[in-house]
Amino acid sequence: MNNVTRISLIGLGEVGTILATDLKNQNPALDIVAFDKQSDSAVIRQRARDAGVNFALSVEDAVKNSQIMFSAVTAAEALKVAEAVAPHLAPGQFFLDLNSVSPNTKREAMALIEQAGGHYIDVAVMAPYPPARLKTPLLLGGTHVYAISEWLNENGFNSKVHSTAVGEASAIKMCRSVMIKGLEALTAECLSAARQYGVENEVLASLHASFPSLGWDSQLPHYLISRIAEHGKRRAEEMREVVKTLADVGVAPNMSSGTVLAQQGLVDALAAKGIRYSDLEPFEWQRTVDILHRGDANRS
């Protein structure tokens, strides 16, 4: 793939903005255009300007003449993006679906893209984009996966081909999320209760004694709960796709269904109090729990 001159980014959230910024910095001559459904948002337009990329006013304008498209939206919007892009595709354009959705949702998106002549690539993002940014590990799947993996790695990415089939890479990501997002939810629930009983130090000491390498006595609790406070809405959407992933193969999604409620519930509770994540920085899990349960941010 030596003829890539134009790239489209669908979605200017955290991931899309990082991709736009880093790709433009790495290759200033590359024509990069971004589209976000919030096209009238001053914040979104400013992100495009800060990244040094053009902003398209429609999906059609974003897709036109682009050799590669990255879809980086929320799980609830992933299939809608494929539906919106498909009518405007030209044969041979690559559509990289970075969204955290179930294997069957990826296969539905693949059908839309490939029926229009595009090349669909299943991309599983295997770690948070900050701090590694372009070096965040990606697992890829799809018929034309080797060509795009070579291009990605030549342009600063950290991609690995998992399969020529769509859905397997995403199955890895979804199954991993059962554990990762579940651990976040369990930590928030465990320590919220422990804080109310005044025994959080003892609980954390016991967890550290059982799992001394994880950091229960240091930053791990702050990190795990901060991920919900900052990204809980998006993570709840992902976990709904995890529930679907499990149900599709006959596994009862009991714990994952609870994780949906826990992730969404924490951000809803903060929103009900008018609290934004930026109001909680620098983040301390104890302060956040106190705000939610006592309305008191100053408890020691």
mmCIF file of C-alpha atoms in Angstrom, residues 5-8 31 60-68 88 90 93:
data_model
loop_
_atom_site.group_PDB
_atom_site.id
_atom_site.type_symbol
_atom_site.label_atom_id
_atom_site.label_comp_id
_atom_site.label_asym_id
_atom_site.label_seq_id
_atom_site.Cartn_x
_atom_site.Cartn_y
_atom_site.Cartn_z
ATOM 1 C CA THR A 5 -2.575 9.962 0.355
ATOM 2 C CA ARG A 6 -5.869 10.543 2.163
ATOM 3 C CA ILE A 7 -7.245 9.135 5.414
ATOM 4 C CA SER A 8 -10.631 9.637 7.049
ATOM 5 C CA ASP A 31 -4.359 14.560 3.793
ATOM 6 C CA GLU A 60 -19.880 11.457 2.171
ATOM 7 C CA ASP A 61 -17.263 14.221 2.135
ATOM 8 C CA ALA A 62 -15.138 12.325 4.644
ATOM 9 C CA VAL A 63 -15.209 9.075 2.687
ATOM 10 C CA LYS A 64 -14.600 10.523 -0.769
ATOM 11 C CA ASN A 65 -11.135 9.692 -2.160
ATOM 12 C CA SER A 66 -9.877 8.259 1.147
ATOM 13 C CA GLN A 67 -7.902 5.051 0.854
ATOM 14 C CA ILE A 68 -8.272 4.278 4.563
ATOM 15 C CA HIS A 88 -20.483 6.291 -0.374
ATOM 16 C CA ALA A 90 -15.646 3.114 -3.766
ATOM 17 C CA GLN A 93 -11.317 1.440 0.211
#
